């Protein structure tokens, strides 16, 4: 059983940023946790009723109120400011695409459409895979995310990517993997009876291997 | 004279006049007495709390022992549990109904009516010195609307297609068309039930607000009201403003399901995100509805049991109001990944970060209340201290998900499940235990058995943490919510032992509640008889008999001070009731020195 | 005044409660006389001595429609059950131009008779992540046993228009039973976990239906003598009808020849209840 609060490893260009913010929050909340819970348990122990104990008649302290209003406010706003930068990187500033694909969620599978040799989507040489996303490393993969029926959520845990797929909308998601390997695709929004089966595989190749795979797919799907 | 004045006169005369002997049905079934209505809410809500717990237990069976025959499963119909030679296996559609109905029943039919229906009704008139609510008949209607709503919700399990299965958040389009979930009538019954319950809450809110504004006894100024009343007052305002939004959304979804409208269905031009905006615009104030009364109860119990004024009373009130206000502008934090404009993600993140502050203020004030107190660690105090302790954890975990980039990873994982249960169970439910135990003598004239409660507390506290703390870890390792069989994901298969551990702890935790249930009923008949004020408390409800008579106060109470004057130097005991007149000041003449009479020789 | 109002109100409430209970009790308490079909199996209204047969051949002429290979990589357990990769079954033909998976049934001519429901169940199996059979016929009220022979999660999503639909799951080896009370040609069934899986169920209120094999042959035996309209339905090629006369003791032959120009024509699926397109509907491409 893994009790660690350290995030599992991740392999994309935004991993360090996201995991970094997480660690900042972990430190701040962790220290706060130990101090407040520690004080609470200490006070319970120290001030428990004993014969002759009298409570202190104290209504409060404006100074303390100001202190413990301003300090938390500053801290949380600082965390917010840090977070904004990373959020913009992931969700707002989409880099130029190395590979453009379409991912369509439907009950209960992910269909991935690749542009084929001509590099353009929407042409006759496009090909599809089911529940498999193949991508080259070190290239920004820009995804147009769609849904055919209900809300799904496209989740690549090891890439730290998650985005709801909304029927009727094309939503842009991107990631850039930094290491070849086999990773997970998941659905993270309840989408019906088969929600639990909407798992797939993200396979990241070296650039050369990806080209080889892409060629083999093109050959297969063009009889 | 109005009826109310007549009743007060009669109560003052202490008489049991014949025309006030109410028939059984008017006294116990269709009662307009706020104390009886409070008990009615309490009994019905505790029943639904048990149901909600059973639903969770079944969910945890599937998660702890995936696809294995469930004990007792053969008793359930085939549509829920598939019969196989070894026993009955849970079907995914039933699992989806379980998670939907667990959330719905716990939030709408257990926690909310316990906090608002029980404590709102019980405490508000008594604590402000009123003989009943402003609109007693409306109060009765509030309860009797909740009952059919609950029955409809339960009935939905029995219809073809089963109970609603799109989550308690009922996101469209999944919830908008039966073919997406396999649930048809059940989804509609869910909507109708909640709409009726919404009306129940609305009329209750109108009553509470009016009562607090208009019916405070002389001397009961706003800033002499107990924090439990303040919290319930702010909660009532939230209910008044938020429930209509929910009702509107529910009706729109019902139309989408039944008459072909396209509010949320994209195939006919609707927008799925509209449902989320409407739902969460209600939904976020709703979660503050679920915690504010608990905070009020905790303040009450902590101050009394520490024999010390609440630290920073005015800040506590301001914090309640701030939470109530800020709660309206954070709803988008439930929608960071929804596909809404990412710029909104940033704005909602800022407001969400800000709303952490008043909660922190309250927590520090509770700590400071306990500091240098004289802590009587009996069971209400233990529950209230546990509330603070668990609320700290729930609140701190909220900061992770408030940060939009971190939320990318933890949204819709068990990290969120851990957070919500720390605030709802660790927070609200522990406060409810504290409140029921604390005001039990006022309701029933007897004390609950202390030893049983302490055992219940110890087991519940430990088991509860063993259940929900590891869920943080499950979420951090990527386990999604609402997932029938996570072992389908290879990277999640190693989480099986932890899930099984959690499930076993849940079974024990649920079993432990039998202790409190037993104590609850046993003490009604065998509990130690309680006087007016077993806790040596200051607030007005403890100046009248336990239980109070119809009309509450024999004569109009007069309030001289705030509610938290514990260990005051002006009192010869460690409490100083609000209605106790201050010591008579010596007459002014005694303070003027004797005039110096002039002697014949001069001054 | 208030007391009297309360008493009146209470009385009214109690009376309405009793009225509601009485009303519920008097209604359909389950079962009841639903018709001859629910009683003990009645005798068939057909006199075997006078009955005749219909023998049919369904063929296709033209260039065969190309069917794509099904990629089962996402479900290795099922992929392993197929020695050669399976193809989609929208068009299956055999030697001599025989067209398989055509649902042939008596469309008109039996209205005056009512037939007992067969007590045996029709089995729709999920094996190797394909429905077996791909097209099947069933009587109204007859039991459909849906079987999961794969031992992994399937859902069975039936979307009829005349009957009530259902969407149920089978996570393990198990069986689920359903039936359709209303005649409907055809009820589409699909699995959402494995999007390539689909099948069609033809529901008719008499036992005279058949599904062609790859040799294209069908037979409808034991029909009372008379004139009938027989319809042949194919999921990609649409429908064809033929008028036949059945004679006592005789076997009338019919043939349906589907041609490639019929490919892609609208395929009727029951009567649509479609608020948006009340004048007709598009072909459903499941």
PDB file of C-alpha atoms in Angstrom, chain B residues 242-400:
ATOM      1  CA  UNK B 242     -29.570  29.120  -4.386  1.00  0.00           C
ATOM      2  CA  UNK B 243     -32.455  26.652  -4.428  1.00  0.00           C
ATOM      3  CA  UNK B 244     -34.433  28.505  -7.129  1.00  0.00           C
ATOM      4  CA  UNK B 245     -31.465  28.120  -9.462  1.00  0.00           C
ATOM      5  CA  UNK B 246     -31.423  24.402  -8.815  1.00  0.00           C
ATOM      6  CA  UNK B 247     -35.171  24.148  -9.299  1.00  0.00           C
ATOM      7  CA  UNK B 248     -34.896  25.924 -12.623  1.00  0.00           C
ATOM      8  CA  UNK B 249     -32.118  23.667 -13.800  1.00  0.00           C
ATOM      9  CA  UNK B 250     -33.951  20.528 -12.647  1.00  0.00           C
ATOM     10  CA  UNK B 251     -37.066  21.528 -14.544  1.00  0.00           C
ATOM     11  CA  UNK B 252     -35.072  22.344 -17.681  1.00  0.00           C
ATOM     12  CA  UNK B 253     -33.423  18.926 -17.523  1.00  0.00           C
ATOM     13  CA  UNK B 254     -36.779  17.268 -16.962  1.00  0.00           C
ATOM     14  CA  UNK B 255     -38.084  18.958 -20.106  1.00  0.00           C
ATOM     15  CA  UNK B 256     -35.017  17.815 -22.042  1.00  0.00           C
ATOM     16  CA  UNK B 257     -35.705  14.271 -20.919  1.00  0.00           C
ATOM     17  CA  UNK B 258     -39.421  14.211 -21.569  1.00  0.00           C
ATOM     18  CA  UNK B 259     -40.663  16.760 -24.076  1.00  0.00           C
ATOM     19  CA  UNK B 260     -37.740  17.130 -26.415  1.00  0.00           C
ATOM     20  CA  UNK B 261     -36.394  20.536 -25.447  1.00  0.00           C
ATOM     21  CA  UNK B 262     -32.762  21.263 -26.075  1.00  0.00           C
ATOM     22  CA  UNK B 263     -31.389  23.171 -23.117  1.00  0.00           C
ATOM     23  CA  UNK B 264     -28.507  20.811 -22.576  1.00  0.00           C
ATOM     24  CA  UNK B 265     -28.623  18.405 -25.514  1.00  0.00           C
ATOM     25  CA  UNK B 266     -26.130  19.378 -28.237  1.00  0.00           C
ATOM     26  CA  UNK B 267     -27.849  17.380 -30.955  1.00  0.00           C
ATOM     27  CA  UNK B 268     -30.672  19.892 -30.898  1.00  0.00           C
ATOM     28  CA  UNK B 269     -28.571  22.953 -30.259  1.00  0.00           C
ATOM     29  CA  UNK B 270     -28.253  22.769 -26.485  1.00  0.00           C
ATOM     30  CA  UNK B 271     -25.162  23.324 -24.373  1.00  0.00           C
ATOM     31  CA  UNK B 272     -23.975  20.700 -21.880  1.00  0.00           C
ATOM     32  CA  UNK B 273     -21.901  23.259 -20.027  1.00  0.00           C
ATOM     33  CA  UNK B 274     -25.012  25.271 -19.219  1.00  0.00           C
ATOM     34  CA  UNK B 275     -26.120  22.478 -16.915  1.00  0.00           C
ATOM     35  CA  UNK B 276     -22.794  22.588 -15.109  1.00  0.00           C
ATOM     36  CA  UNK B 277     -22.927  26.352 -14.672  1.00  0.00           C
ATOM     37  CA  UNK B 278     -26.473  26.282 -13.338  1.00  0.00           C
ATOM     38  CA  UNK B 279     -25.897  23.273 -11.141  1.00  0.00           C
ATOM     39  CA  UNK B 280     -22.705  24.572  -9.590  1.00  0.00           C
ATOM     40  CA  UNK B 281     -24.006  28.100  -9.191  1.00  0.00           C
ATOM     41  CA  UNK B 282     -26.421  26.387  -6.822  1.00  0.00           C
ATOM     42  CA  UNK B 283     -24.005  23.641  -5.872  1.00  0.00           C
ATOM     43  CA  UNK B 284     -21.304  25.708  -4.366  1.00  0.00           C
ATOM     44  CA  UNK B 285     -23.531  27.695  -2.023  1.00  0.00           C
ATOM     45  CA  UNK B 286     -25.053  24.281  -1.273  1.00  0.00           C
ATOM     46  CA  UNK B 287     -21.819  22.964   0.162  1.00  0.00           C
ATOM     47  CA  UNK B 288     -21.618  26.018   2.387  1.00  0.00           C
ATOM     48  CA  UNK B 289     -25.178  25.307   3.418  1.00  0.00           C
ATOM     49  CA  UNK B 290     -23.816  21.937   4.467  1.00  0.00           C
ATOM     50  CA  UNK B 291     -20.966  23.303   6.587  1.00  0.00           C
ATOM     51  CA  UNK B 292     -22.023  26.653   8.053  1.00  0.00           C
ATOM     52  CA  UNK B 293     -24.558  25.259  10.547  1.00  0.00           C
ATOM     53  CA  UNK B 294     -21.962  22.690  11.535  1.00  0.00           C
ATOM     54  CA  UNK B 295     -19.517  25.497  12.228  1.00  0.00           C
ATOM     55  CA  UNK B 296     -22.164  27.221  14.337  1.00  0.00           C
ATOM     56  CA  UNK B 297     -22.784  24.080  16.350  1.00  0.00           C
ATOM     57  CA  UNK B 298     -19.078  23.550  16.860  1.00  0.00           C
ATOM     58  CA  UNK B 299     -18.642  27.100  18.144  1.00  0.00           C
ATOM     59  CA  UNK B 300     -21.485  26.585  20.594  1.00  0.00           C
ATOM     60  CA  UNK B 301     -20.157  23.314  21.977  1.00  0.00           C
ATOM     61  CA  UNK B 302     -16.507  24.344  22.042  1.00  0.00           C
ATOM     62  CA  UNK B 303     -17.150  27.539  23.945  1.00  0.00           C
ATOM     63  CA  UNK B 304     -19.423  25.875  26.463  1.00  0.00           C
ATOM     64  CA  UNK B 305     -17.235  22.860  27.077  1.00  0.00           C
ATOM     65  CA  UNK B 306     -14.102  24.966  27.302  1.00  0.00           C
ATOM     66  CA  UNK B 307     -15.891  27.270  29.730  1.00  0.00           C
ATOM     67  CA  UNK B 308     -14.454  30.153  27.762  1.00  0.00           C
ATOM     68  CA  UNK B 309     -15.876  32.827  25.502  1.00  0.00           C
ATOM     69  CA  UNK B 310     -15.621  32.102  21.828  1.00  0.00           C
ATOM     70  CA  UNK B 311     -12.449  33.821  20.667  1.00  0.00           C
ATOM     71  CA  UNK B 312     -13.181  36.631  18.242  1.00  0.00           C
ATOM     72  CA  UNK B 313     -16.985  36.523  18.189  1.00  0.00           C
ATOM     73  CA  UNK B 314     -17.295  39.422  15.785  1.00  0.00           C
ATOM     74  CA  UNK B 315     -14.690  37.941  13.457  1.00  0.00           C
ATOM     75  CA  UNK B 316     -16.557  34.671  13.579  1.00  0.00           C
ATOM     76  CA  UNK B 317     -19.739  36.412  12.465  1.00  0.00           C
ATOM     77  CA  UNK B 318     -17.874  38.285   9.778  1.00  0.00           C
ATOM     78  CA  UNK B 319     -16.302  35.047   8.620  1.00  0.00           C
ATOM     79  CA  UNK B 320     -19.716  33.382   8.372  1.00  0.00           C
ATOM     80  CA  UNK B 321     -20.987  36.261   6.282  1.00  0.00           C
ATOM     81  CA  UNK B 322     -17.850  36.287   4.117  1.00  0.00           C
ATOM     82  CA  UNK B 323     -18.123  32.602   3.412  1.00  0.00           C
ATOM     83  CA  UNK B 324     -21.762  33.090   2.534  1.00  0.00           C
ATOM     84  CA  UNK B 325     -20.932  35.924   0.191  1.00  0.00           C
ATOM     85  CA  UNK B 326     -17.793  34.553  -1.429  1.00  0.00           C
ATOM     86  CA  UNK B 327     -19.534  31.212  -1.910  1.00  0.00           C
ATOM     87  CA  UNK B 328     -21.409  32.741  -4.844  1.00  0.00           C
ATOM     88  CA  UNK B 329     -18.362  33.503  -6.938  1.00  0.00           C
ATOM     89  CA  UNK B 330     -16.369  30.313  -6.787  1.00  0.00           C
ATOM     90  CA  UNK B 331     -18.602  27.829  -8.604  1.00  0.00           C
ATOM     91  CA  UNK B 332     -16.312  27.552 -11.597  1.00  0.00           C
ATOM     92  CA  UNK B 333     -13.735  25.692  -9.590  1.00  0.00           C
ATOM     93  CA  UNK B 334     -15.845  22.595 -10.155  1.00  0.00           C
ATOM     94  CA  UNK B 335     -15.456  23.234 -13.874  1.00  0.00           C
ATOM     95  CA  UNK B 336     -11.788  23.886 -14.393  1.00  0.00           C
ATOM     96  CA  UNK B 337     -11.512  20.933 -16.806  1.00  0.00           C
ATOM     97  CA  UNK B 338     -14.973  21.319 -18.268  1.00  0.00           C
ATOM     98  CA  UNK B 339     -13.984  23.088 -21.444  1.00  0.00           C
ATOM     99  CA  UNK B 340     -14.986  26.531 -20.276  1.00  0.00           C
ATOM    100  CA  UNK B 341     -12.657  29.359 -21.191  1.00  0.00           C
ATOM    101  CA  UNK B 342      -9.327  28.866 -19.388  1.00  0.00           C
ATOM    102  CA  UNK B 343      -9.267  32.550 -18.439  1.00  0.00           C
ATOM    103  CA  UNK B 344     -12.279  31.808 -16.224  1.00  0.00           C
ATOM    104  CA  UNK B 345     -10.138  29.140 -14.617  1.00  0.00           C
ATOM    105  CA  UNK B 346      -7.810  31.806 -13.359  1.00  0.00           C
ATOM    106  CA  UNK B 347     -10.533  34.108 -12.068  1.00  0.00           C
ATOM    107  CA  UNK B 348     -12.302  31.294 -10.249  1.00  0.00           C
ATOM    108  CA  UNK B 349      -8.994  30.147  -8.817  1.00  0.00           C
ATOM    109  CA  UNK B 350      -8.424  33.547  -7.235  1.00  0.00           C
ATOM    110  CA  UNK B 351     -11.848  33.688  -5.630  1.00  0.00           C
ATOM    111  CA  UNK B 352     -11.494  30.095  -4.475  1.00  0.00           C
ATOM    112  CA  UNK B 353      -8.146  30.830  -2.881  1.00  0.00           C
ATOM    113  CA  UNK B 354      -9.743  33.824  -1.184  1.00  0.00           C
ATOM    114  CA  UNK B 355     -12.559  31.797   0.316  1.00  0.00           C
ATOM    115  CA  UNK B 356     -10.025  29.662   2.136  1.00  0.00           C
ATOM    116  CA  UNK B 357      -9.278  32.660   4.326  1.00  0.00           C
ATOM    117  CA  UNK B 358     -12.528  33.003   6.311  1.00  0.00           C
ATOM    118  CA  UNK B 359     -12.460  29.271   6.973  1.00  0.00           C
ATOM    119  CA  UNK B 360      -8.907  29.638   8.221  1.00  0.00           C
ATOM    120  CA  UNK B 361      -9.987  32.561  10.415  1.00  0.00           C
ATOM    121  CA  UNK B 362     -12.673  30.419  11.995  1.00  0.00           C
ATOM    122  CA  UNK B 363     -10.252  27.573  12.560  1.00  0.00           C
ATOM    123  CA  UNK B 364      -7.733  29.819  14.301  1.00  0.00           C
ATOM    124  CA  UNK B 365     -10.492  31.263  16.443  1.00  0.00           C
ATOM    125  CA  UNK B 366     -11.573  27.773  17.478  1.00  0.00           C
ATOM    126  CA  UNK B 367      -8.002  26.938  18.382  1.00  0.00           C
ATOM    127  CA  UNK B 368      -7.774  30.128  20.386  1.00  0.00           C
ATOM    128  CA  UNK B 369     -11.051  29.321  22.127  1.00  0.00           C
ATOM    129  CA  UNK B 370      -9.627  26.012  23.271  1.00  0.00           C
ATOM    130  CA  UNK B 371      -6.328  27.605  24.299  1.00  0.00           C
ATOM    131  CA  UNK B 372      -6.261  28.360  27.997  1.00  0.00           C
ATOM    132  CA  UNK B 373      -9.704  26.981  28.451  1.00  0.00           C
ATOM    133  CA  UNK B 374     -11.001  24.537  31.018  1.00  0.00           C
ATOM    134  CA  UNK B 375     -11.752  21.680  28.682  1.00  0.00           C
ATOM    135  CA  UNK B 376     -14.449  19.243  29.772  1.00  0.00           C
ATOM    136  CA  UNK B 377     -13.725  16.387  27.394  1.00  0.00           C
ATOM    137  CA  UNK B 378     -17.144  14.817  27.372  1.00  0.00           C
ATOM    138  CA  UNK B 379     -18.622  13.397  24.202  1.00  0.00           C
ATOM    139  CA  UNK B 380     -20.087  16.573  22.669  1.00  0.00           C
ATOM    140  CA  UNK B 381     -16.703  18.227  23.134  1.00  0.00           C
ATOM    141  CA  UNK B 382     -14.885  15.283  21.638  1.00  0.00           C
ATOM    142  CA  UNK B 383     -17.108  15.370  18.570  1.00  0.00           C
ATOM    143  CA  UNK B 384     -16.665  19.131  18.271  1.00  0.00           C
ATOM    144  CA  UNK B 385     -12.885  18.892  18.593  1.00  0.00           C
ATOM    145  CA  UNK B 386     -12.880  16.175  15.964  1.00  0.00           C
ATOM    146  CA  UNK B 387     -14.852  18.532  13.752  1.00  0.00           C
ATOM    147  CA  UNK B 388     -12.109  21.126  14.002  1.00  0.00           C
ATOM    148  CA  UNK B 389      -9.399  18.571  13.423  1.00  0.00           C
ATOM    149  CA  UNK B 390     -11.043  17.031  10.384  1.00  0.00           C
ATOM    150  CA  UNK B 391     -12.133  20.364   8.982  1.00  0.00           C
ATOM    151  CA  UNK B 392      -8.503  21.471   9.006  1.00  0.00           C
ATOM    152  CA  UNK B 393      -7.638  18.507   6.812  1.00  0.00           C
ATOM    153  CA  UNK B 394     -10.597  19.012   4.505  1.00  0.00           C
ATOM    154  CA  UNK B 395      -9.852  22.693   4.179  1.00  0.00           C
ATOM    155  CA  UNK B 396      -6.150  22.228   3.494  1.00  0.00           C
ATOM    156  CA  UNK B 397      -6.792  19.565   0.859  1.00  0.00           C
ATOM    157  CA  UNK B 398      -9.047  22.085  -0.833  1.00  0.00           C
ATOM    158  CA  UNK B 399      -6.036  24.253  -1.601  1.00  0.00           C
ATOM    159  CA  UNK B 400      -4.600  21.586  -3.863  1.00  0.00           C
TER     160      UNK B 400
END
